[in-house]
XYZ file of C-alpha atoms in Angstrom:
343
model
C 39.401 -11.105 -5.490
C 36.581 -8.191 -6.874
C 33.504 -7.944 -4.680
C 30.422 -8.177 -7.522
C 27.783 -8.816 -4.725
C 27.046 -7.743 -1.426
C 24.292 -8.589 1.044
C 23.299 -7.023 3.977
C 21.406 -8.255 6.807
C 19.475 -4.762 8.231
C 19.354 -4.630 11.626
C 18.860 -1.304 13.965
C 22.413 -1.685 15.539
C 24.859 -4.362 14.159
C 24.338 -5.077 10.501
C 25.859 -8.510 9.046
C 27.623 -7.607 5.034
C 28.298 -10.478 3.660
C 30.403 -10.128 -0.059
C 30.804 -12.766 -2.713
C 33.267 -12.429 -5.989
C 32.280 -13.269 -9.377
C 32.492 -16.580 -8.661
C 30.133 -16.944 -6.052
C 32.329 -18.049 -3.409
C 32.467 -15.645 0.370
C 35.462 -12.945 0.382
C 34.074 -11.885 3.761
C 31.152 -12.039 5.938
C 31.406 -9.721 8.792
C 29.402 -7.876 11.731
C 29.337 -3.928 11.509
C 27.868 -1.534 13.822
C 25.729 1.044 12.400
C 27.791 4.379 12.505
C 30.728 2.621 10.320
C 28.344 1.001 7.402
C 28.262 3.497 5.020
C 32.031 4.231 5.435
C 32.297 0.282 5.224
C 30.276 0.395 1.933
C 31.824 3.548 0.719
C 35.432 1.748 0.549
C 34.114 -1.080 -1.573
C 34.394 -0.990 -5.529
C 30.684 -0.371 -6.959
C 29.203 -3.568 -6.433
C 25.199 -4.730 -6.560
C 24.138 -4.522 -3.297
C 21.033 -6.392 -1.925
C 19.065 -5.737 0.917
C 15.901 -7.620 2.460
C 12.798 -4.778 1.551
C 12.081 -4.635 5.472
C 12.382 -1.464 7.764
C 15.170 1.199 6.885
C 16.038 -0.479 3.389
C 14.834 2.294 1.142
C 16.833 4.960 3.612
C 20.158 2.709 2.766
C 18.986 2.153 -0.641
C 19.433 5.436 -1.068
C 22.690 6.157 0.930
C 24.206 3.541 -0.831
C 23.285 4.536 -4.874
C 24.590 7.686 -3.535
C 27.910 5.816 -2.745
C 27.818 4.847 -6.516
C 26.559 1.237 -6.144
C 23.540 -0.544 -7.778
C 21.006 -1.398 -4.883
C 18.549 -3.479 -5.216
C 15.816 -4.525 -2.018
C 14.595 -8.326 -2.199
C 11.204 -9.024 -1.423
C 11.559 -11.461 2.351
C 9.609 -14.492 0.572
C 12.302 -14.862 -1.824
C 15.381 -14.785 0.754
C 14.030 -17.689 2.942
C 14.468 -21.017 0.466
C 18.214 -19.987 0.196
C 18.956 -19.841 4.309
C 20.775 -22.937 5.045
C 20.756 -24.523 8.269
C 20.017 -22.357 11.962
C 18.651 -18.492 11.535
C 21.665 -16.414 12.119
C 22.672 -13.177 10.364
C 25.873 -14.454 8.818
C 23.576 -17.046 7.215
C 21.077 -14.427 6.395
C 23.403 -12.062 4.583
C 24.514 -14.987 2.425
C 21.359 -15.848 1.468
C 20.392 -11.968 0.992
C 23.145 -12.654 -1.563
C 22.722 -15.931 -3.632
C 18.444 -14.573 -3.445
C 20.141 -11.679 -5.682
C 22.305 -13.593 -8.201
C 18.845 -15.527 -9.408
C 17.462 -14.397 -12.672
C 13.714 -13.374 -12.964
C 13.834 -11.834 -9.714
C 11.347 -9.083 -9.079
C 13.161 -6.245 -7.075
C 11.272 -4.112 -5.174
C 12.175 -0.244 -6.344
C 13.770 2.454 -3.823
C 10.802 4.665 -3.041
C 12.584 8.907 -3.691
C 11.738 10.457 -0.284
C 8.457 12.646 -1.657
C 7.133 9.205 -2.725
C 7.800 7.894 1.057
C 6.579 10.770 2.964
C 3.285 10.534 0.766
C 2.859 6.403 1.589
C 4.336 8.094 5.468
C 0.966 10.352 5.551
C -1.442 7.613 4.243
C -0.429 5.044 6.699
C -0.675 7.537 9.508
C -3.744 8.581 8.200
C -4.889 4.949 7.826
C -3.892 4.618 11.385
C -6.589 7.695 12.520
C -9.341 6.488 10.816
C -8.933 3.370 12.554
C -8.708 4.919 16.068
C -12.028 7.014 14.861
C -13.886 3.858 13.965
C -12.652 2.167 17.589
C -14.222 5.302 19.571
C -17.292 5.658 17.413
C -17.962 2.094 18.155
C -16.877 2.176 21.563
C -19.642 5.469 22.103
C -22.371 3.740 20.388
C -21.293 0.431 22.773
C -21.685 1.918 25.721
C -24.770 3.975 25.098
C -26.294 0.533 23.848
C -25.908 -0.567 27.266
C -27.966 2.084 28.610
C -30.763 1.622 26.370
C -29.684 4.891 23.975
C -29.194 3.609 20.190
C -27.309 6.166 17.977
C -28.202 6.227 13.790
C -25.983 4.757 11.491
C -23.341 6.816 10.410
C -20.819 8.722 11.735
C -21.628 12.131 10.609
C -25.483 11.533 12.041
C -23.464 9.781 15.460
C -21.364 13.130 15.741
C -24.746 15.286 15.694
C -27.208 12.978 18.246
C -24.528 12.449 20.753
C -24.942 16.069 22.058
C -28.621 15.398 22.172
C -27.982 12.378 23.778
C -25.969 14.054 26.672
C -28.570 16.776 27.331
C -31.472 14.294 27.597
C -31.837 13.695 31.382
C -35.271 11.375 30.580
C -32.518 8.485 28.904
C -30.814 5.824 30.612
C -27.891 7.674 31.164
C -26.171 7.679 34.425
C -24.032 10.523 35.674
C -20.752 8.547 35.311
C -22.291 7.325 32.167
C -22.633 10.449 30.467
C -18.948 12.087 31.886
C -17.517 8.762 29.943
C -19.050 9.492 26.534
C -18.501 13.229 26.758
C -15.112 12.406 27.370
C -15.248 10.387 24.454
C -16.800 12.679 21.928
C -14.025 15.022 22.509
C -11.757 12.257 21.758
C -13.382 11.032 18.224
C -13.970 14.684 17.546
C -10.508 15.708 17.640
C -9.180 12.916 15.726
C -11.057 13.592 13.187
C -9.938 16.992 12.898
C -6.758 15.339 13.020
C -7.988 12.937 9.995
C -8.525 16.266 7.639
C -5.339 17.878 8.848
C -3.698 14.960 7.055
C -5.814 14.576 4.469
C -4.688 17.756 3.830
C -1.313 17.565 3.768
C -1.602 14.236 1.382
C -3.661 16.322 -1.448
C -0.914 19.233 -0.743
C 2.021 16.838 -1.085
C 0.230 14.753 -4.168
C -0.955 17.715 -6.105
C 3.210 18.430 -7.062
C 2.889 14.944 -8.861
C 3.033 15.272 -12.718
C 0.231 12.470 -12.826
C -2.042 13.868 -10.554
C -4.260 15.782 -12.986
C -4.269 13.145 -15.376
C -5.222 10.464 -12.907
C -7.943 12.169 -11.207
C -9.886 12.053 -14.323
C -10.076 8.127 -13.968
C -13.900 6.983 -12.389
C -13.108 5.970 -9.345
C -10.058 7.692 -8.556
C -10.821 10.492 -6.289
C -8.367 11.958 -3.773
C -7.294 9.367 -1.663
C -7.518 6.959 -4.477
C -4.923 8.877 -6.762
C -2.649 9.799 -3.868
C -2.050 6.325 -2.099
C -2.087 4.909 -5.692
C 1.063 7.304 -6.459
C 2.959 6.323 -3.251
C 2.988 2.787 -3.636
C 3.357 2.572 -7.567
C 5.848 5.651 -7.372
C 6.578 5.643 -11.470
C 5.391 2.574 -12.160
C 8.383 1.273 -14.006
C 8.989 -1.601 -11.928
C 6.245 -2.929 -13.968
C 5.901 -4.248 -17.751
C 2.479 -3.786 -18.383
C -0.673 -3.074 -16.698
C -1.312 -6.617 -15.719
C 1.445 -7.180 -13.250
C -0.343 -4.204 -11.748
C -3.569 -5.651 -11.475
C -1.525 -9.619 -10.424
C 0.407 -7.588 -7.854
C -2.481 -5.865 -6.101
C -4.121 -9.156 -6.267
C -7.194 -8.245 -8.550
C -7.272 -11.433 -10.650
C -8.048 -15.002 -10.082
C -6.211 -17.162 -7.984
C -5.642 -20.322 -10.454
C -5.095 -23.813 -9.682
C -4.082 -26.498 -11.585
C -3.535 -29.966 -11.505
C -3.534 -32.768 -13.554
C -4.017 -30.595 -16.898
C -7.198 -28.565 -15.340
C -7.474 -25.260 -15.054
C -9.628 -23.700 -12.218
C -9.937 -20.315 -11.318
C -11.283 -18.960 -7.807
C -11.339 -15.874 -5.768
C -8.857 -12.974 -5.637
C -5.842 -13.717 -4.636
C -5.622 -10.726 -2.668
C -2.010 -10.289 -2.795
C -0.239 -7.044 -2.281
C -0.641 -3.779 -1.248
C -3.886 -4.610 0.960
C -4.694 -0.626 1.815
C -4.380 0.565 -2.123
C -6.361 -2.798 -3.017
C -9.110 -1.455 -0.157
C -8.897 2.269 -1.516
C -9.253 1.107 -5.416
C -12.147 -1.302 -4.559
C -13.815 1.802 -2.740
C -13.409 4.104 -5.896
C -14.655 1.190 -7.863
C -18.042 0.915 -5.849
C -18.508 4.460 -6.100
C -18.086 4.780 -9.955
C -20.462 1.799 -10.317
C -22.957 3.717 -7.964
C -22.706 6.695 -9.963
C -22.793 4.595 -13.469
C -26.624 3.671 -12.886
C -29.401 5.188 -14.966
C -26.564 6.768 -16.641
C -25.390 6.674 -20.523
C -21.853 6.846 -20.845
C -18.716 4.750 -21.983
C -18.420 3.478 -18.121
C -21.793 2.771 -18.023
C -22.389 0.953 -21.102
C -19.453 -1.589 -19.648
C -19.553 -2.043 -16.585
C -23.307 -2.398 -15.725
C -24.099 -5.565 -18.004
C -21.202 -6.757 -16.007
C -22.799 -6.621 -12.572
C -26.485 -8.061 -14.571
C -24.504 -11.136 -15.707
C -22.198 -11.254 -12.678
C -23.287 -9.300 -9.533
C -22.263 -6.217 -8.202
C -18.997 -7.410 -6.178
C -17.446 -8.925 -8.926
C -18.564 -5.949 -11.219
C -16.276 -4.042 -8.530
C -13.626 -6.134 -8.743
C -13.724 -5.686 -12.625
C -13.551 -2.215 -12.754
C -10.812 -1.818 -9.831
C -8.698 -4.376 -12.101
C -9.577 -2.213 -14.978
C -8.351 0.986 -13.291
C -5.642 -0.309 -11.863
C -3.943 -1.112 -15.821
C -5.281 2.308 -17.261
C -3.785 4.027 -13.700
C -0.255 2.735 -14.919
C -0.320 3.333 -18.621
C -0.995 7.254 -17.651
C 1.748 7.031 -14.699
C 4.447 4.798 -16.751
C 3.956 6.028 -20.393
C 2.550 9.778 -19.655
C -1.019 8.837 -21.319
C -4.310 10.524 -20.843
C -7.546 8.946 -19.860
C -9.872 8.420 -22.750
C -13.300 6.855 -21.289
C -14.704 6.111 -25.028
C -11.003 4.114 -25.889
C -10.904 2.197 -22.584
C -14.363 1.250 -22.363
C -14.536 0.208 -25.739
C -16.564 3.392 -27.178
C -14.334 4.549 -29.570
């Protein structure tokens, strides 16, 4: 009988394709090593293929539309209720499969390969500035322990630790201060290594039609704008600008019961580095909003009188996040006055 669906359990050797017919029932379910799969998939007739949206699926997802198939990558939350009995990846593939036959499911979209090397960069990046913060901590540790306190900040950390070294009335031992030399070198070459791909994201981003248009948003500077355009990609995955703001987790998490209502914190769902990044914009806009007259201003700061300044941020990163995908998804341009309520 005609294959309609196919699953396929990703693996990084032997993958598990499991096909159903119309019907639903299983016209195979086999094991296949990864040098035949896409001659496998090439010799069935265009079929919706599903995949679990883990490592490798947007590389296949790709491969395979290629092949002339419709791919679609199912978030891992919404395989699990259908595995029946023991893990194994025959039962995984069929569930990969009867996960992709519901209706209302929310696909996740094939990232194009200048969307993935952007979100490639950030998380690398993401990865430095991480390593920076260990050593700067790590320096300002061990100093501690030799009665030498560094200021706050990194940039004022980077210019007292040479002091620091040449000071031979401190606490410093010998050893002591070959460690923390040692050290410095360390944080400052990762954080040459930090701009070098910061670099590289605002030269890969800048090719973006949106770009321009986006950067105009308060709170959208360049890290902002370029790790908002590698995880939304076109944004068409998405109705409206509120599945945007749900999906980053930027709204109330609601609980009801019994015909009540209650609303609490974020739900914090999603894309936890973009949700970071847009909070961080958010802060700064507000910052900059004070003492100020402007559309922004004449929002968002009776907002954090009446509700604080956190949940002010939260506000305005919700805020940013729907007007970021109406100028992504529909091509519009940021008006302040019409999205602050000016006009």
């Amino acid at each position: 009988m005609k294959t309609t669906t196919v699953g396929i359990d990703l693996a990084k050797n032997v993958f598990q394709v499991c096909a159903l017919n119309r019907a639903g029932k299983v016209v195979s379910n086999q094991a296949v090593k990864r040098a035949a799969l896409t001659e496998t998939v090439a010799q069935l007739q265009p079929s919706l293929i599903a995949m679990e949206s883990c490592a490798g699926a947007h590389h296949w997802g790709r491969t395979f539309q290629m092949l002339g198939h419709k791919v679609i990558l199912v978030p891992p939350q919404h395989v699990k209720p259908f595995v029946r009995g023991g893990k194994s990846d025959p039962r995984d593939a069929l569930a990969i499969c009867e996960a992709a036959r519901r209706p209302g499911l929310h696909p996740v979209p094939i990232k194009p390969l200048a969307q993935q090397d952007l979100q490639s960069l950030h998380r690398v990046r993401q990865q430095q500035v991480q390593h920076s913060t260990g050593i700067a901590n790590q320096i300002r540790g061990i100093a501690h322990e030799y009665g030498v306190c560094f200021p706050v900040g990194l940039k004022r950390l980077c210019r007292e630790v040479p002091y620091a070294l040449e000071d031979a009335d401190n606490g410093l031992t010998g050893a002591a201060r070959e460690l923390l030399a040692r050290r410095f070198i360390d944080l400052l070459a990762i954080r040459e290594e930090i701009e070098r791909t910061s670099q590289r994201i605002v030269a890969l981003a800048e090719g973006l039609p949106p770009w321009p248009r986006l950067m105009k948003l308060h709170g959208f500077g360049v890290m902002v704008t370029s790790s908002y355009l590698a995880s939304i990609g076109d944004g068409r995955q998405f109705k409206r600008g509120r599945q945007v703001a749900a999906w980053l987790g930027l709204v109330p998490r609601q609980h009801g019961s019994g015909g009540k209502m209650r609303l609490h914190g974020m739900t914090k769902s999603g894309d936890r580095y973009l949700r970071t990044m847009m909070l961080h914009g958010a802060r700064a806009a507000i910052c900059w909003s004070r003492d100020r007259d402007t559309p922004l201003a004449r929002w968002i700061n009776p907002i954090v009188e009446r509700r604080g300044f956190n949940k002010a941020v939260v506000a305005l990163a919700n805020k940013n996040a729907r007007i970021a995908w109406n100028i992504v998804a529909n091509g519009a341009h940021y008006d302040p006055g019409k999205a602050f309520g000016s006009a």
